């Protein structure tokens, strides 16, 4: 037996009827398979040695080996190349590289091909490394060991990848399940086991699984020798929480449910060993069926960058066409006697320069020009941006200010593609529970038989900033003076504590109320090593708080078996606790659609009861007519008060059943549970509806979910930044509004606009005369939306508005013509609060907002119900809270608490956006500067397609001489400090309005590049071309002119960057001045190669440039002149037309100087 401190307090089932599904009519094997249920599994095929069972086709099922790699050894090269050449720039360079092998090329082919090989090779190497890591993980998983039955009354170890459908496996404590298994038996005699599913849904609480009674005794090797069975079940699918199938064993048919299924990658806990049959293997398992590529998200900056690339293509084609036309005109003029240039020998020209075939010569010149101006398109831009974004993500991951000590969780950038989007967020759509609140529930108040109990103050009702300590403030004189600290219980009222509830006039109702709390749940009791009490593993924090409350009131649930629930109940007659065991007959489980759960139990006295708890909206409509009006009205009033106070409420009810009534219903329910068809869930729900009626209301509970630390301050700061915030929650309207005020979403002076249905009952289903029944609420919502729009237009922008809408109204507002009206109204409001909405509505609203505003939207949530919303938004932020890790696994960024969103957006978002925008603009500036010097040179050379630079100069321009400074710009530059970003949140609007990457800014950088190219070319041309530069008196040729121009370009683009940078570190100094030094070093080394290799660069620096004062003086004058336009623009704008960010920077600089 496992140690008492870790084993759930579950006793072995005793003899008697069980809650497990019972076999239906005798049946040998199925004759036909329903659609979607064609899986056939022959169990223990190796061990039974019997051919009487139908063939299962196991050979047709995939093996258990998995592969999560993107490539295989055979597909890596072609598939990776395809991925790389999907980019227009790479495809263009490939075409140019191919043409460079023809006589048309102005450069040597290798100098054109090498940069492409370097860039594409680096990207492919990155893909290969990432895929190799995935391959290593696959190998480790596939080679894990598991014990499998070999048909000889024993188990032997084998690798996971060798398992086949129908194998019987033995899994030990703390091991992962190797495939999807049908649980046959466990080390517990009643066939139960406990499973941790953190790898599937992120939840750490234990799930209880139980085998069929008929297989629970199969727990020894020899017992499997004669075991033979056949399973027919659903086909592989991605539904983690559902399973339908049938086990045919001993000529009986047994229905299978999710309770008997153990999913791959979940872990066995608190159970020594289990035995199971392999049902799904490899990629058929549910975890692999859920494995999919996350939706592809691209930032708005990246999408605009693609448009700029296309613009550069247009510029390149334009100047190539212009040059070709001018070349054609010049070539045709060679036939004229007056324009005859004898040295070109037009009478003996090649086909590429034949005056008699001008059109063909011009076309060839066009192809040559495409290669000549190839440097206009920045081939290293994409890989440089990838490097920068990865480094930016590293800074986010290592930010100590976003590290949560309580949970030991740092911030995580799960993708680096969206860093700059953080600085452009316009709208935030947030979940409430677990996102704004702690999702750590505490039982605070209750209403029983129309009487309210509980005196603790509610956090959200306390003055902002003045929240008292948990046990400090006591609101009523009858409250107890001191309370033992119990997690999940924060209730004080002498009337109920310490057994005093027995003195109340409605003692029977109170006793039944506590009994429902103690019995109606799925929690698991676990012995607590650190205390004398019992803790509970519950499926939700709410359920854990309610069971804990029952224990504190004297109804301590202490263990359960497969068929019973046992409780220590306080008995007023004896004045002490007595043990009572309830026979658990049926559990009608909770779902988001049902919004309730029920259990049917038999007491020790033989009475049958249905205990039910759920949302008040569904419980109240299922009450019998015999409920007292006073109790009902008082309970409704108390529920409203609790909701307005921001508490989460549940209604409790019960019903006593007769034996005949239960037997008849159980037959109907069992038939629905045993059905194997696509309408199974609907049949089960319908059967549940038939018993969950005529309930007797007991009362309601109210639990408090405290706000996370720093949430009000964070929302206030985000509002000052101009970010609009939507809260999307499933809570009642009153609860949501109260939380809205507590967290600063709703503020004083804000006009509230409510869009609700006056009579929710009019929201009838379509079945009831569809069109007619829907007209009334549709028109009602339309009128309210129009009235609200008029109200906002009358008051203008001076008054902030908050829109509050519930799920019923939202259902109509998101249909037909009302959709645009609702979105227009919502966009005009500063805050939006949507309550009582489903997860599907969350995702739909997110998609509509993203489409409507056409600006960056961010969704933030912590639970599985938020996954759709996170994936629909431009940016998804997951909070690693108490509801598991599904939201984090579907997110782009992960943080531990909501308050860290402030720094993520206002600091990292601002920096990343400005850096990436500046980096891209600078990339285009330096390429325009360089490329257009080639164009001016060609024009000077009468459009002869003569390159102005050595071919290796062109090849290394983006790769070696200007790449590091631009990467340093994207990683390290800061216009303001993090403190200023937080103190002046309005700086965030620079990103929202896209000031740093607007078309005007992009084109101004391009214009600056063109001006620099003009100054550099004509300055160098007039300074050195006709001068005696060499020591022997020879004048400069195009080789010296090319070196001079290139030197000026390298100095200009690097110094221009130095002028732009706001925050200098030693790294910037090293890369900027180091890049210039690299140019001179390259010129010396490359020029020392033989002339056949270095061509025009042969000894040009040492013999001509280095010893010439003219070269150095020309470089200085030309570079300074080229920098003057940008310098003057920056000074003029800062002094005479300062923008908000300039004023902030200036103030910040003054403060730094003063310090």
CSV table of N, CA, C and O in Angstrom, one decimal, residues 21-30 41 43 53-54 182 212-215 227-232 245-256 674:
chain,number,residue,atom,x,y,z
A,21,UNK,N,-20.8,0.7,-15.1
A,21,UNK,CA,-21.8,0.3,-16.1
A,21,UNK,C,-22.0,-1.2,-16.0
A,21,UNK,O,-21.0,-2.0,-15.9
A,22,UNK,N,-23.2,-1.6,-16.1
A,22,UNK,CA,-23.5,-3.1,-16.1
A,22,UNK,C,-23.6,-3.6,-17.5
A,22,UNK,O,-23.9,-2.9,-18.4
A,23,UNK,N,-23.3,-4.9,-17.7
A,23,UNK,CA,-23.5,-5.5,-19.0
A,23,UNK,C,-24.9,-5.5,-19.5
A,23,UNK,O,-25.8,-5.6,-18.7
A,24,UNK,N,-25.0,-5.2,-20.8
A,24,UNK,CA,-26.3,-5.2,-21.4
A,24,UNK,C,-26.6,-6.7,-21.8
A,24,UNK,O,-26.0,-7.6,-21.4
A,25,UNK,N,-27.6,-6.8,-22.7
A,25,UNK,CA,-28.0,-8.1,-23.1
A,25,UNK,C,-26.9,-8.9,-23.6
A,25,UNK,O,-25.9,-8.4,-24.2
A,26,UNK,N,-27.0,-10.2,-23.5
A,26,UNK,CA,-25.9,-11.1,-23.9
A,26,UNK,C,-25.7,-10.9,-25.4
A,26,UNK,O,-26.6,-10.8,-26.2
A,27,UNK,N,-24.4,-10.9,-25.7
A,27,UNK,CA,-24.0,-10.6,-27.1
A,27,UNK,C,-22.6,-11.2,-27.4
A,27,UNK,O,-21.7,-11.1,-26.5
A,28,UNK,N,-22.4,-11.9,-28.4
A,28,UNK,CA,-21.1,-12.4,-28.7
A,28,UNK,C,-20.2,-11.4,-29.4
A,28,UNK,O,-19.2,-11.0,-28.8
A,29,UNK,N,-20.5,-10.9,-30.5
A,29,UNK,CA,-19.7,-9.9,-31.2
A,29,UNK,C,-20.6,-9.0,-32.0
A,29,UNK,O,-21.7,-9.3,-32.4
A,30,UNK,N,-20.2,-7.7,-32.2
A,30,UNK,CA,-21.0,-6.8,-33.0
A,30,UNK,C,-21.1,-7.3,-34.5
A,30,UNK,O,-20.2,-7.8,-35.0
A,41,UNK,N,-10.6,-3.8,-31.8
A,41,UNK,CA,-9.3,-4.2,-31.1
A,41,UNK,C,-9.5,-5.6,-30.5
A,41,UNK,O,-10.4,-5.9,-29.8
A,43,UNK,N,-8.1,-8.1,-28.1
A,43,UNK,CA,-7.2,-8.0,-26.9
A,43,UNK,C,-6.4,-9.2,-26.7
A,43,UNK,O,-6.9,-10.4,-26.8
A,53,UNK,N,-12.0,-15.1,-32.2
A,53,UNK,CA,-12.4,-13.6,-32.1
A,53,UNK,C,-12.2,-13.0,-33.5
A,53,UNK,O,-11.3,-13.4,-34.2
A,54,UNK,N,-13.0,-12.0,-33.8
A,54,UNK,CA,-12.9,-11.4,-35.2
A,54,UNK,C,-11.5,-10.7,-35.3
A,54,UNK,O,-11.0,-10.2,-34.4
A,182,UNK,N,-7.0,1.0,-22.2
A,182,UNK,CA,-8.3,0.7,-21.5
A,182,UNK,C,-7.8,0.1,-20.2
A,182,UNK,O,-7.1,-0.9,-20.1
A,212,UNK,N,-13.7,-1.5,-15.2
A,212,UNK,CA,-15.0,-2.3,-15.1
A,212,UNK,C,-14.8,-3.4,-14.0
A,212,UNK,O,-13.7,-3.9,-13.8
A,213,UNK,N,-15.9,-3.7,-13.3
A,213,UNK,CA,-15.8,-4.7,-12.3
A,213,UNK,C,-15.4,-6.0,-12.8
A,213,UNK,O,-14.7,-6.8,-12.2
A,214,UNK,N,-15.8,-6.3,-14.0
A,214,UNK,CA,-15.6,-7.6,-14.6
A,214,UNK,C,-14.1,-7.9,-14.9
A,214,UNK,O,-13.7,-9.0,-15.0
A,215,UNK,N,-13.3,-6.8,-15.0
A,215,UNK,CA,-11.9,-7.0,-15.3
A,215,UNK,C,-11.0,-6.6,-14.1
A,215,UNK,O,-9.8,-6.7,-14.1
A,227,UNK,N,-7.2,-14.7,-20.9
A,227,UNK,CA,-8.1,-13.5,-21.1
A,227,UNK,C,-8.1,-13.2,-22.6
A,227,UNK,O,-7.1,-13.1,-23.3
A,228,UNK,N,-9.4,-13.1,-23.1
A,228,UNK,CA,-9.6,-12.8,-24.4
A,228,UNK,C,-10.8,-11.9,-24.5
A,228,UNK,O,-11.8,-12.2,-23.9
A,229,UNK,N,-10.8,-10.8,-25.2
A,229,UNK,CA,-11.9,-9.9,-25.3
A,229,UNK,C,-11.8,-9.2,-26.6
A,229,UNK,O,-10.8,-9.2,-27.3
A,230,UNK,N,-12.9,-8.5,-27.0
A,230,UNK,CA,-12.9,-7.7,-28.2
A,230,UNK,C,-13.5,-6.4,-27.9
A,230,UNK,O,-14.5,-6.2,-27.1
A,231,UNK,N,-12.9,-5.3,-28.4
A,231,UNK,CA,-13.4,-4.0,-28.2
A,231,UNK,C,-13.8,-3.3,-29.5
A,231,UNK,O,-13.0,-3.3,-30.5
A,232,UNK,N,-14.9,-2.7,-29.5
A,232,UNK,CA,-15.4,-1.9,-30.6
A,232,UNK,C,-15.6,-0.5,-30.0
A,232,UNK,O,-16.3,-0.3,-29.1
A,245,UNK,N,-17.3,3.3,-26.4
A,245,UNK,CA,-16.9,2.0,-26.9
A,245,UNK,C,-17.6,0.9,-26.2
A,245,UNK,O,-18.4,1.1,-25.2
A,246,UNK,N,-17.4,-0.3,-26.6
A,246,UNK,CA,-18.0,-1.5,-26.0
A,246,UNK,C,-17.0,-2.6,-25.9
A,246,UNK,O,-16.2,-2.8,-26.8
A,247,UNK,N,-17.0,-3.2,-24.7
A,247,UNK,CA,-16.1,-4.4,-24.5
A,247,UNK,C,-17.0,-5.6,-24.5
A,247,UNK,O,-18.0,-5.8,-23.8
A,248,UNK,N,-16.5,-6.6,-25.4
A,248,UNK,CA,-17.2,-7.9,-25.5
A,248,UNK,C,-16.3,-8.9,-24.8
A,248,UNK,O,-15.2,-9.2,-25.2
A,249,UNK,N,-16.9,-9.4,-23.6
A,249,UNK,CA,-16.1,-10.3,-22.8
A,249,UNK,C,-17.0,-11.3,-22.2
A,249,UNK,O,-18.0,-11.0,-21.6
A,250,UNK,N,-16.6,-12.6,-22.3
A,250,UNK,CA,-17.4,-13.7,-21.7
A,250,UNK,C,-18.8,-13.6,-22.2
A,250,UNK,O,-19.8,-13.8,-21.5
A,251,UNK,N,-19.0,-13.3,-23.5
A,251,UNK,CA,-20.3,-13.3,-24.2
A,251,UNK,C,-21.2,-12.2,-23.5
A,251,UNK,O,-22.4,-12.4,-23.6
A,252,UNK,N,-20.6,-11.2,-23.0
A,252,UNK,CA,-21.4,-10.1,-22.4
A,252,UNK,C,-20.9,-8.8,-23.1
A,252,UNK,O,-19.7,-8.7,-23.5
A,253,UNK,N,-21.7,-7.8,-23.1
A,253,UNK,CA,-21.4,-6.5,-23.7
A,253,UNK,C,-21.3,-5.5,-22.5
A,253,UNK,O,-22.3,-5.3,-21.8
A,254,UNK,N,-20.2,-4.8,-22.4
A,254,UNK,CA,-20.0,-3.8,-21.4
A,254,UNK,C,-19.7,-2.4,-22.0
A,254,UNK,O,-18.7,-2.3,-22.8
A,255,UNK,N,-20.5,-1.4,-21.7
A,255,UNK,CA,-20.2,0.0,-22.2
A,255,UNK,C,-18.9,0.6,-21.6
A,255,UNK,O,-18.6,0.4,-20.4
A,256,UNK,N,-18.1,1.3,-22.4
A,256,UNK,CA,-16.9,1.9,-21.9
A,256,UNK,C,-17.1,3.4,-21.9
A,256,UNK,O,-17.8,4.0,-22.8
A,674,UNK,N,-25.1,3.6,-22.4
A,674,UNK,CA,-24.6,2.5,-23.1
A,674,UNK,C,-24.7,2.6,-24.6
A,674,UNK,O,-24.1,1.8,-25.4
